[in-house]
Amino acid sequence: MDMDREIFEGLLSAREFKAVRSILNVMNAVDIAVLLSELEDKELVLAFRLIPKDKAADVFANMDGNQQSDLVEMFTERELKVILDELFMDDTVDLLEDLPANLVTRILEAVDPEKRNKINVLLNYPDDSAGSIMTTEYVDLRKHTTVAQALMHIKRVGIHKETIYTCYILEHRRLVGIVTAKDLLTMDDDITMEEIMETEIKSVSTHTDQEEVVQLFRKYDLLALPVVDADNLMVGIVTVDDAIDVMVDEVTEDISKMAAVNPSEESYFDTSVFQHAKNRVPWLLFLMLSSTVTGILITNYEKAFEAVPLLVSFIPMLMGTGGNCGSQSSALIIRGIALDEIHFKDIFRAMFKEFRVSIVVGVILAIANGIRILIMYQDPLIAVVVGCSLIVTIIISKLIGCVLPLLAQKINIDPAIVSAPIISTLVDTCSILVFFNIATMILPQL
Amino acid sequence: MDMDREIFEGLLSAREFKAVRSILNVMNAVDIAVLLSELEDKELVLAFRLIPKDKAADVFANMDGNQQSDLVEMFTERELKVILDELFMDDTVDLLEDLPANLVTRILEAVDPEKRNKINVLLNYPDDSAGSIMTTEYVDLRKHTTVAQALMHIKRVGIHKETIYTCYILEHRRLVGIVTAKDLLTMDDDITMEEIMETEIKSVSTHTDQEEVVQLFRKYDLLALPVVDADNLMVGIVTVDDAIDVMVDEVTEDISKMAAVNPSEESYFDTSVFQHAKNRVPWLLFLMLSSTVTGILITNYEKAFEAVPLLVSFIPMLMGTGGNCGSQSSALIIRGIALDEIHFKDIFRAMFKEFRVSIVVGVILAIANGIRILIMYQDPLIAVVVGCSLIVTIIISKLIGCVLPLLAQKINIDPAIVSAPIISTLVDTCSILVFFNIATMILPQL
């Protein structure tokens, strides 16, 4: 049900608690979080207290950082404790990463010592590692457990576990097998875990990069992925919903980098004007100074364009086409790398492919452009100069666009960085050099 | 276990079937598909026949289109029937969409009439719709079913259902509630579905765009999403693994479009040289002809750059910076639209934000550039001309980069299309106009 926010806020400020409560009763946690997203301070805490107990923690986990800190600040000790007891480990850690220091202390004081220790461990995993996105709640079973016992166990503990659809068979805390809820639901009661468990297990270590985690989910259609520590002991799981969130964040980061913007953690409107400027200026400065080189290069050919002024008019077209060709190639290669389809070892194969594509593309564009020049200026020599320059520029651009991301990947730089803007700037310089050199060779006036 | 492909192929061609079979026995279906991915014809069908029966269909579903057609062609009638019986509905439809017509006929003849009808219905849903990615296998229960009965039912039928973790409560084929396997596993035996089912259900229609499907998965952390037909009757479900695949495809499509490449269904290396060229040339041609306008514009200012030749050297820098600023804004806005964070109604808010960002960015770049010009040419007037042109160009570029994707979205064009390349070309023209007009106003020589 999509509740109209204005009506809801009206009911709330009219203190129609009964109506508010029945609305909150039928809605799901995600939608409630959206519904409350414009409330502040007193109204927020008031509305939050009307949410049914079993949904409150879930709603809280779905709110944005500002609202969460508002609430933590206004909660009584008891309320805070209730919410923290219900929150999943990974959501608690996410919360702590966003909160100001004084509220973090407040929270760490409110949880019991055992949970506090776990939280501290999780907070210490490097950003973007499997450890930082995993949760420590999962169902663990023993080899000799029977299906009936497993089902009993899940009935007892399962309600508090983030996912119960994959159960982990441990032996001295070491992961030896996996049994799915599907197995438990469809197998006979007296079969033991050992008989049905899958022993060929996909797992990652706490320090595995989250991008690799996401690739495993994608490749093997997983619902959850176990995480082991340096001693190969099981410490947690990553669930598919968190993997999807990581996937979305990684793509946003790549798209930002490909447009020469330092990625922001916040959404577009939540990022301040100065933060936006700060994310964009460094690249623009760098690219601006690089393109100055191209500009100075052009002045070197001053005599050429004084002799044949028409030449200048082809510069934007050549530089533009070169830049576009380079971006096309780099975008496809960068995406291929992200999808694990293209690797550094394929570099020559990719270059050969781009080379052949460049020839086809170059010849077509050169012909189209040649016809235009012949019609407009009736000057076949200029048509040849521009056509040859186009073909050479396109070949160079596509090769640069293909090689740079692969080289970056090889030396552990994010390939998304060496994308359109950098490649365009590089290609600009090349296209000017190519153009004036070919012109000088072919045109008798120069 | 990561099996070395060469060793495996060696064993296979040495006809060491026992070894091959035991390797295939312990590996999972996805890895087996990778292991067999270089095999052809006879070797492929030979290896395929050694895969344990319970994994064969799953391996088949994970192979690429070419290998699937190879196999379908070489299978006996009986083998084909066995595989088709085991394949999930959505995988069968994916297979049929890729196969040549004669093999499609062969498959449709091999399945029983009931399945054939279902396949035909699924094949008729529009591309990219929920109907085209859903599967028709799911667990349906009645309101009065008890937990114990539900568990029994799943035990009997569940093994053939694509996902059993969400069960659908139907009344006259209409979806009235949802119960998760978690509920079934943790609730008491004699509770009925009606008492525990969630009635506030997220569902989509068969014609819902797959992008919307993906957004629901992301927003509500779903494992499966029910699909209903025009009469609101339940017809299938989309599972989270298929939603992830769609998500990845949509991003690849957006990244291609943002780099002015028509998206390809195949991976980079699987796309032929001519297909690559065909995907790239139309945009390049269009952009090339547009940038010709800029070129012609420059020739209009021939007198200006003959009087002050230095002016020409700033053109690449101005055009480049304008293009980069525009791409930055458009990339952020396009991503915001894709994530459902920015809507058309926010257009003025976004413009105002971009305007303020442009001022900050423009002033910083103008100062940096001014210092460089003063050091290199000791000409404050030129520094002022270039600085003012930079600021105006940046404001225009960022506004164009922000407005165009939102307008495209409004008139139902994919906003990813109006990205970097188009915006750069537009901005190029603007920056030349701005530059020479400001120069004419300020420089006494012009």
PDB file of N, CA, C and O in Angstrom, chain A residues 254 257-258 325-338 342-347 350-351 354 396-424 426-427, chain B residues 255 268:
ATOM      1  N   ASP A 254      31.949   3.322 -10.391  1.00  0.00           N
ATOM      2  CA  ASP A 254      32.564   3.211 -11.716  1.00  0.00           C
ATOM      3  C   ASP A 254      32.063   4.288 -12.655  1.00  0.00           C
ATOM      4  O   ASP A 254      32.844   4.904 -13.385  1.00  0.00           O
ATOM      5  N   LYS A 257      33.640   7.575 -11.735  1.00  0.00           N
ATOM      6  CA  LYS A 257      35.042   7.646 -12.148  1.00  0.00           C
ATOM      7  C   LYS A 257      35.158   7.788 -13.659  1.00  0.00           C
ATOM      8  O   LYS A 257      36.011   8.508 -14.158  1.00  0.00           O
ATOM      9  N   MET A 258      34.288   7.073 -14.391  1.00  0.00           N
ATOM     10  CA  MET A 258      34.345   7.148 -15.848  1.00  0.00           C
ATOM     11  C   MET A 258      33.999   8.541 -16.341  1.00  0.00           C
ATOM     12  O   MET A 258      34.315   8.902 -17.463  1.00  0.00           O
ATOM     13  N   CYS A 325      35.803   7.873 -30.139  1.00  0.00           N
ATOM     14  CA  CYS A 325      36.263   6.511 -30.446  1.00  0.00           C
ATOM     15  C   CYS A 325      36.999   5.919 -29.248  1.00  0.00           C
ATOM     16  O   CYS A 325      36.785   4.757 -28.890  1.00  0.00           O
ATOM     17  N   GLY A 326      37.842   6.727 -28.641  1.00  0.00           N
ATOM     18  CA  GLY A 326      38.584   6.241 -27.481  1.00  0.00           C
ATOM     19  C   GLY A 326      37.652   5.898 -26.326  1.00  0.00           C
ATOM     20  O   GLY A 326      37.795   4.868 -25.677  1.00  0.00           O
ATOM     21  N   SER A 327      36.637   6.751 -26.092  1.00  0.00           N
ATOM     22  CA  SER A 327      35.713   6.480 -24.982  1.00  0.00           C
ATOM     23  C   SER A 327      34.924   5.210 -25.242  1.00  0.00           C
ATOM     24  O   SER A 327      34.662   4.439 -24.323  1.00  0.00           O
ATOM     25  N   GLN A 328      34.515   5.026 -26.495  1.00  0.00           N
ATOM     26  CA  GLN A 328      33.762   3.803 -26.814  1.00  0.00           C
ATOM     27  C   GLN A 328      34.565   2.584 -26.409  1.00  0.00           C
ATOM     28  O   GLN A 328      34.084   1.706 -25.688  1.00  0.00           O
ATOM     29  N   SER A 329      35.818   2.531 -26.873  1.00  0.00           N
ATOM     30  CA  SER A 329      36.634   1.351 -26.585  1.00  0.00           C
ATOM     31  C   SER A 329      36.873   1.215 -25.091  1.00  0.00           C
ATOM     32  O   SER A 329      36.722   0.123 -24.532  1.00  0.00           O
ATOM     33  N   SER A 330      37.227   2.327 -24.434  1.00  0.00           N
ATOM     34  CA  SER A 330      37.560   2.183 -23.017  1.00  0.00           C
ATOM     35  C   SER A 330      36.330   1.768 -22.215  1.00  0.00           C
ATOM     36  O   SER A 330      36.430   0.934 -21.317  1.00  0.00           O
ATOM     37  N   ALA A 331      35.153   2.303 -22.556  1.00  0.00           N
ATOM     38  CA  ALA A 331      33.947   1.932 -21.807  1.00  0.00           C
ATOM     39  C   ALA A 331      33.696   0.428 -21.926  1.00  0.00           C
ATOM     40  O   ALA A 331      33.401  -0.251 -20.936  1.00  0.00           O
ATOM     41  N   LEU A 332      33.837  -0.113 -23.151  1.00  0.00           N
ATOM     42  CA  LEU A 332      33.574  -1.546 -23.336  1.00  0.00           C
ATOM     43  C   LEU A 332      34.606  -2.387 -22.605  1.00  0.00           C
ATOM     44  O   LEU A 332      34.278  -3.405 -21.989  1.00  0.00           O
ATOM     45  N   ILE A 333      35.864  -1.969 -22.655  1.00  0.00           N
ATOM     46  CA  ILE A 333      36.915  -2.739 -21.982  1.00  0.00           C
ATOM     47  C   ILE A 333      36.745  -2.657 -20.462  1.00  0.00           C
ATOM     48  O   ILE A 333      36.830  -3.669 -19.758  1.00  0.00           O
ATOM     49  N   ILE A 334      36.463  -1.459 -19.956  1.00  0.00           N
ATOM     50  CA  ILE A 334      36.293  -1.302 -18.501  1.00  0.00           C
ATOM     51  C   ILE A 334      35.132  -2.169 -18.003  1.00  0.00           C
ATOM     52  O   ILE A 334      35.237  -2.853 -16.991  1.00  0.00           O
ATOM     53  N   ARG A 335      34.045  -2.174 -18.750  1.00  0.00           N
ATOM     54  CA  ARG A 335      32.897  -2.974 -18.347  1.00  0.00           C
ATOM     55  C   ARG A 335      33.251  -4.467 -18.416  1.00  0.00           C
ATOM     56  O   ARG A 335      32.880  -5.243 -17.541  1.00  0.00           O
ATOM     57  N   GLY A 336      33.977  -4.838 -19.470  1.00  0.00           N
ATOM     58  CA  GLY A 336      34.409  -6.235 -19.601  1.00  0.00           C
ATOM     59  C   GLY A 336      35.281  -6.673 -18.425  1.00  0.00           C
ATOM     60  O   GLY A 336      35.143  -7.787 -17.920  1.00  0.00           O
ATOM     61  N   ILE A 337      36.166  -5.769 -17.989  1.00  0.00           N
ATOM     62  CA  ILE A 337      37.012  -6.093 -16.833  1.00  0.00           C
ATOM     63  C   ILE A 337      36.133  -6.253 -15.587  1.00  0.00           C
ATOM     64  O   ILE A 337      36.271  -7.220 -14.834  1.00  0.00           O
ATOM     65  N   ALA A 338      35.190  -5.340 -15.396  1.00  0.00           N
ATOM     66  CA  ALA A 338      34.324  -5.399 -14.210  1.00  0.00           C
ATOM     67  C   ALA A 338      33.514  -6.689 -14.191  1.00  0.00           C
ATOM     68  O   ALA A 338      33.233  -7.247 -13.143  1.00  0.00           O
ATOM     69  N   ILE A 342      37.142  -9.816 -19.474  1.00  0.00           N
ATOM     70  CA  ILE A 342      38.384  -9.443 -20.140  1.00  0.00           C
ATOM     71  C   ILE A 342      39.489  -9.369 -19.084  1.00  0.00           C
ATOM     72  O   ILE A 342      39.284  -8.763 -18.025  1.00  0.00           O
ATOM     73  N   HIS A 343      40.617  -9.997 -19.350  1.00  0.00           N
ATOM     74  CA  HIS A 343      41.737  -9.992 -18.399  1.00  0.00           C
ATOM     75  C   HIS A 343      42.988  -9.466 -19.076  1.00  0.00           C
ATOM     76  O   HIS A 343      43.047  -9.394 -20.298  1.00  0.00           O
ATOM     77  N   PHE A 344      43.988  -9.148 -18.253  1.00  0.00           N
ATOM     78  CA  PHE A 344      45.208  -8.583 -18.822  1.00  0.00           C
ATOM     79  C   PHE A 344      45.817  -9.504 -19.882  1.00  0.00           C
ATOM     80  O   PHE A 344      46.344  -9.044 -20.891  1.00  0.00           O
ATOM     81  N   LYS A 345      45.718 -10.801 -19.668  1.00  0.00           N
ATOM     82  CA  LYS A 345      46.311 -11.738 -20.630  1.00  0.00           C
ATOM     83  C   LYS A 345      45.654 -11.633 -22.020  1.00  0.00           C
ATOM     84  O   LYS A 345      46.207 -12.088 -23.018  1.00  0.00           O
ATOM     85  N   ASP A 346      44.464 -11.025 -22.087  1.00  0.00           N
ATOM     86  CA  ASP A 346      43.774 -10.887 -23.374  1.00  0.00           C
ATOM     87  C   ASP A 346      44.183  -9.619 -24.111  1.00  0.00           C
ATOM     88  O   ASP A 346      43.578  -9.271 -25.129  1.00  0.00           O
ATOM     89  N   ILE A 347      45.210  -8.910 -23.605  1.00  0.00           N
ATOM     90  CA  ILE A 347      45.467  -7.562 -24.125  1.00  0.00           C
ATOM     91  C   ILE A 347      45.727  -7.551 -25.637  1.00  0.00           C
ATOM     92  O   ILE A 347      45.197  -6.706 -26.355  1.00  0.00           O
ATOM     93  N   ALA A 350      42.525  -8.221 -27.538  1.00  0.00           N
ATOM     94  CA  ALA A 350      41.657  -7.035 -27.515  1.00  0.00           C
ATOM     95  C   ALA A 350      42.190  -5.974 -28.471  1.00  0.00           C
ATOM     96  O   ALA A 350      41.433  -5.355 -29.222  1.00  0.00           O
ATOM     97  N   MET A 351      43.538  -5.789 -28.474  1.00  0.00           N
ATOM     98  CA  MET A 351      44.116  -4.783 -29.364  1.00  0.00           C
ATOM     99  C   MET A 351      43.859  -5.134 -30.825  1.00  0.00           C
ATOM    100  O   MET A 351      43.526  -4.264 -31.635  1.00  0.00           O
ATOM    101  N   GLU A 354      40.261  -4.323 -31.601  1.00  0.00           N
ATOM    102  CA  GLU A 354      40.051  -2.881 -31.732  1.00  0.00           C
ATOM    103  C   GLU A 354      40.677  -2.348 -33.022  1.00  0.00           C
ATOM    104  O   GLU A 354      40.134  -1.449 -33.653  1.00  0.00           O
ATOM    105  N   ILE A 396      44.609   5.081 -33.476  1.00  0.00           N
ATOM    106  CA  ILE A 396      45.344   5.404 -32.241  1.00  0.00           C
ATOM    107  C   ILE A 396      44.386   5.489 -31.054  1.00  0.00           C
ATOM    108  O   ILE A 396      44.633   4.926 -29.981  1.00  0.00           O
ATOM    109  N   SER A 397      43.252   6.171 -31.240  1.00  0.00           N
ATOM    110  CA  SER A 397      42.317   6.362 -30.118  1.00  0.00           C
ATOM    111  C   SER A 397      41.804   5.030 -29.597  1.00  0.00           C
ATOM    112  O   SER A 397      41.728   4.800 -28.393  1.00  0.00           O
ATOM    113  N   LYS A 398      41.412   4.160 -30.514  1.00  0.00           N
ATOM    114  CA  LYS A 398      40.820   2.898 -30.082  1.00  0.00           C
ATOM    115  C   LYS A 398      41.877   2.036 -29.386  1.00  0.00           C
ATOM    116  O   LYS A 398      41.579   1.338 -28.420  1.00  0.00           O
ATOM    117  N   LEU A 399      43.118   2.088 -29.874  1.00  0.00           N
ATOM    118  CA  LEU A 399      44.163   1.310 -29.209  1.00  0.00           C
ATOM    119  C   LEU A 399      44.443   1.867 -27.815  1.00  0.00           C
ATOM    120  O   LEU A 399      44.558   1.114 -26.851  1.00  0.00           O
ATOM    121  N   ILE A 400      44.515   3.202 -27.699  1.00  0.00           N
ATOM    122  CA  ILE A 400      44.728   3.795 -26.375  1.00  0.00           C
ATOM    123  C   ILE A 400      43.571   3.432 -25.448  1.00  0.00           C
ATOM    124  O   ILE A 400      43.762   3.016 -24.300  1.00  0.00           O
ATOM    125  N   GLY A 401      42.358   3.551 -25.962  1.00  0.00           N
ATOM    126  CA  GLY A 401      41.175   3.260 -25.160  1.00  0.00           C
ATOM    127  C   GLY A 401      41.120   1.820 -24.705  1.00  0.00           C
ATOM    128  O   GLY A 401      40.514   1.486 -23.684  1.00  0.00           O
ATOM    129  N   CYS A 402      41.762   0.942 -25.461  1.00  0.00           N
ATOM    130  CA  CYS A 402      41.757  -0.481 -25.123  1.00  0.00           C
ATOM    131  C   CYS A 402      42.905  -0.838 -24.185  1.00  0.00           C
ATOM    132  O   CYS A 402      42.748  -1.594 -23.227  1.00  0.00           O
ATOM    133  N   VAL A 403      44.078  -0.252 -24.425  1.00  0.00           N
ATOM    134  CA  VAL A 403      45.271  -0.649 -23.663  1.00  0.00           C
ATOM    135  C   VAL A 403      45.293  -0.035 -22.257  1.00  0.00           C
ATOM    136  O   VAL A 403      45.589  -0.735 -21.281  1.00  0.00           O
ATOM    137  N   LEU A 404      44.941   1.259 -22.150  1.00  0.00           N
ATOM    138  CA  LEU A 404      45.093   1.925 -20.850  1.00  0.00           C
ATOM    139  C   LEU A 404      44.310   1.271 -19.706  1.00  0.00           C
ATOM    140  O   LEU A 404      44.877   1.032 -18.636  1.00  0.00           O
ATOM    141  N   PRO A 405      43.024   0.951 -19.885  1.00  0.00           N
ATOM    142  CA  PRO A 405      42.316   0.325 -18.753  1.00  0.00           C
ATOM    143  C   PRO A 405      42.948  -1.012 -18.363  1.00  0.00           C
ATOM    144  O   PRO A 405      43.037  -1.328 -17.171  1.00  0.00           O
ATOM    145  N   LEU A 406      43.417  -1.775 -19.348  1.00  0.00           N
ATOM    146  CA  LEU A 406      44.026  -3.078 -19.033  1.00  0.00           C
ATOM    147  C   LEU A 406      45.342  -2.885 -18.276  1.00  0.00           C
ATOM    148  O   LEU A 406      45.629  -3.616 -17.322  1.00  0.00           O
ATOM    149  N   LEU A 407      46.131  -1.882 -18.697  1.00  0.00           N
ATOM    150  CA  LEU A 407      47.382  -1.608 -17.978  1.00  0.00           C
ATOM    151  C   LEU A 407      47.079  -1.158 -16.552  1.00  0.00           C
ATOM    152  O   LEU A 407      47.729  -1.599 -15.600  1.00  0.00           O
ATOM    153  N   ALA A 408      46.077  -0.300 -16.405  1.00  0.00           N
ATOM    154  CA  ALA A 408      45.714   0.183 -15.072  1.00  0.00           C
ATOM    155  C   ALA A 408      45.353  -0.994 -14.177  1.00  0.00           C
ATOM    156  O   ALA A 408      45.846  -1.118 -13.051  1.00  0.00           O
ATOM    157  N   GLN A 409      44.520  -1.873 -14.701  1.00  0.00           N
ATOM    158  CA  GLN A 409      44.112  -3.068 -13.963  1.00  0.00           C
ATOM    159  C   GLN A 409      45.334  -3.873 -13.532  1.00  0.00           C
ATOM    160  O   GLN A 409      45.429  -4.332 -12.389  1.00  0.00           O
ATOM    161  N   LYS A 410      46.289  -4.005 -14.438  1.00  0.00           N
ATOM    162  CA  LYS A 410      47.496  -4.782 -14.168  1.00  0.00           C
ATOM    163  C   LYS A 410      48.271  -4.214 -12.980  1.00  0.00           C
ATOM    164  O   LYS A 410      48.805  -4.945 -12.153  1.00  0.00           O
ATOM    165  N   ILE A 411      48.363  -2.879 -12.920  1.00  0.00           N
ATOM    166  CA  ILE A 411      49.125  -2.297 -11.810  1.00  0.00           C
ATOM    167  C   ILE A 411      48.202  -1.882 -10.664  1.00  0.00           C
ATOM    168  O   ILE A 411      48.523  -0.998  -9.858  1.00  0.00           O
ATOM    169  N   ASN A 412      47.015  -2.540 -10.601  1.00  0.00           N
ATOM    170  CA  ASN A 412      46.110  -2.365  -9.462  1.00  0.00           C
ATOM    171  C   ASN A 412      45.541  -0.972  -9.285  1.00  0.00           C
ATOM    172  O   ASN A 412      45.266  -0.533  -8.175  1.00  0.00           O
ATOM    173  N   ILE A 413      45.389  -0.250 -10.407  1.00  0.00           N
ATOM    174  CA  ILE A 413      44.630   0.999 -10.370  1.00  0.00           C
ATOM    175  C   ILE A 413      43.250   0.660 -10.920  1.00  0.00           C
ATOM    176  O   ILE A 413      43.132  -0.156 -11.830  1.00  0.00           O
ATOM    177  N   ASP A 414      42.203   1.267 -10.361  1.00  0.00           N
ATOM    178  CA  ASP A 414      40.865   1.001 -10.881  1.00  0.00           C
ATOM    179  C   ASP A 414      40.791   1.406 -12.354  1.00  0.00           C
ATOM    180  O   ASP A 414      41.006   2.569 -12.689  1.00  0.00           O
ATOM    181  N   PRO A 415      40.497   0.459 -13.254  1.00  0.00           N
ATOM    182  CA  PRO A 415      40.478   0.814 -14.682  1.00  0.00           C
ATOM    183  C   PRO A 415      39.463   1.903 -15.021  1.00  0.00           C
ATOM    184  O   PRO A 415      39.646   2.623 -16.008  1.00  0.00           O
ATOM    185  N   ALA A 416      38.415   2.044 -14.210  1.00  0.00           N
ATOM    186  CA  ALA A 416      37.405   3.071 -14.508  1.00  0.00           C
ATOM    187  C   ALA A 416      38.003   4.477 -14.515  1.00  0.00           C
ATOM    188  O   ALA A 416      37.465   5.387 -15.141  1.00  0.00           O
ATOM    189  N   ILE A 417      39.135   4.644 -13.830  1.00  0.00           N
ATOM    190  CA  ILE A 417      39.783   5.954 -13.776  1.00  0.00           C
ATOM    191  C   ILE A 417      40.271   6.393 -15.154  1.00  0.00           C
ATOM    192  O   ILE A 417      40.118   7.550 -15.538  1.00  0.00           O
ATOM    193  N   VAL A 418      40.883   5.482 -15.890  1.00  0.00           N
ATOM    194  CA  VAL A 418      41.463   5.871 -17.189  1.00  0.00           C
ATOM    195  C   VAL A 418      40.403   5.777 -18.277  1.00  0.00           C
ATOM    196  O   VAL A 418      40.551   5.058 -19.253  1.00  0.00           O
ATOM    197  N   SER A 419      39.363   6.557 -18.082  1.00  0.00           N
ATOM    198  CA  SER A 419      38.238   6.450 -18.982  1.00  0.00           C
ATOM    199  C   SER A 419      38.134   7.695 -19.836  1.00  0.00           C
ATOM    200  O   SER A 419      39.084   8.470 -19.937  1.00  0.00           O
ATOM    201  N   ALA A 420      36.976   7.904 -20.434  1.00  0.00           N
ATOM    202  CA  ALA A 420      36.736   8.968 -21.406  1.00  0.00           C
ATOM    203  C   ALA A 420      37.584  10.232 -21.239  1.00  0.00           C
ATOM    204  O   ALA A 420      38.335  10.582 -22.158  1.00  0.00           O
ATOM    205  N   PRO A 421      37.491  10.939 -20.104  1.00  0.00           N
ATOM    206  CA  PRO A 421      38.140  12.254 -20.051  1.00  0.00           C
ATOM    207  C   PRO A 421      39.652  12.178 -20.269  1.00  0.00           C
ATOM    208  O   PRO A 421      40.216  12.932 -21.065  1.00  0.00           O
ATOM    209  N   ILE A 422      40.325  11.250 -19.586  1.00  0.00           N
ATOM    210  CA  ILE A 422      41.772  11.137 -19.741  1.00  0.00           C
ATOM    211  C   ILE A 422      42.116  10.728 -21.153  1.00  0.00           C
ATOM    212  O   ILE A 422      43.038  11.274 -21.784  1.00  0.00           O
ATOM    213  N   ILE A 423      41.368   9.767 -21.666  1.00  0.00           N
ATOM    214  CA  ILE A 423      41.655   9.289 -23.012  1.00  0.00           C
ATOM    215  C   ILE A 423      41.419  10.390 -24.044  1.00  0.00           C
ATOM    216  O   ILE A 423      42.225  10.590 -24.948  1.00  0.00           O
ATOM    217  N   SER A 424      40.324  11.161 -23.879  1.00  0.00           N
ATOM    218  CA  SER A 424      40.076  12.261 -24.814  1.00  0.00           C
ATOM    219  C   SER A 424      41.236  13.230 -24.831  1.00  0.00           C
ATOM    220  O   SER A 424      41.670  13.687 -25.888  1.00  0.00           O
ATOM    221  N   LEU A 426      44.375  12.763 -24.029  1.00  0.00           N
ATOM    222  CA  LEU A 426      45.513  12.144 -24.699  1.00  0.00           C
ATOM    223  C   LEU A 426      45.324  12.143 -26.212  1.00  0.00           C
ATOM    224  O   LEU A 426      46.228  12.472 -26.991  1.00  0.00           O
ATOM    225  N   VAL A 427      44.106  11.749 -26.604  1.00  0.00           N
ATOM    226  CA  VAL A 427      43.807  11.598 -28.025  1.00  0.00           C
ATOM    227  C   VAL A 427      43.826  12.946 -28.736  1.00  0.00           C
ATOM    228  O   VAL A 427      44.259  13.044 -29.881  1.00  0.00           O
TER     229      VAL A 427
ATOM    230  N   ILE B 255      26.128   1.806 -19.585  1.00  0.00           N
ATOM    231  CA  ILE B 255      27.515   2.230 -19.774  1.00  0.00           C
ATOM    232  C   ILE B 255      27.830   2.303 -21.266  1.00  0.00           C
ATOM    233  O   ILE B 255      28.500   3.226 -21.727  1.00  0.00           O
ATOM    234  N   TYR B 268      32.138  -8.813 -24.947  1.00  0.00           N
ATOM    235  CA  TYR B 268      33.060  -8.094 -25.833  1.00  0.00           C
ATOM    236  C   TYR B 268      33.671  -8.995 -26.900  1.00  0.00           C
ATOM    237  O   TYR B 268      33.612  -8.701 -28.099  1.00  0.00           O
TER     238      TYR B 268
END
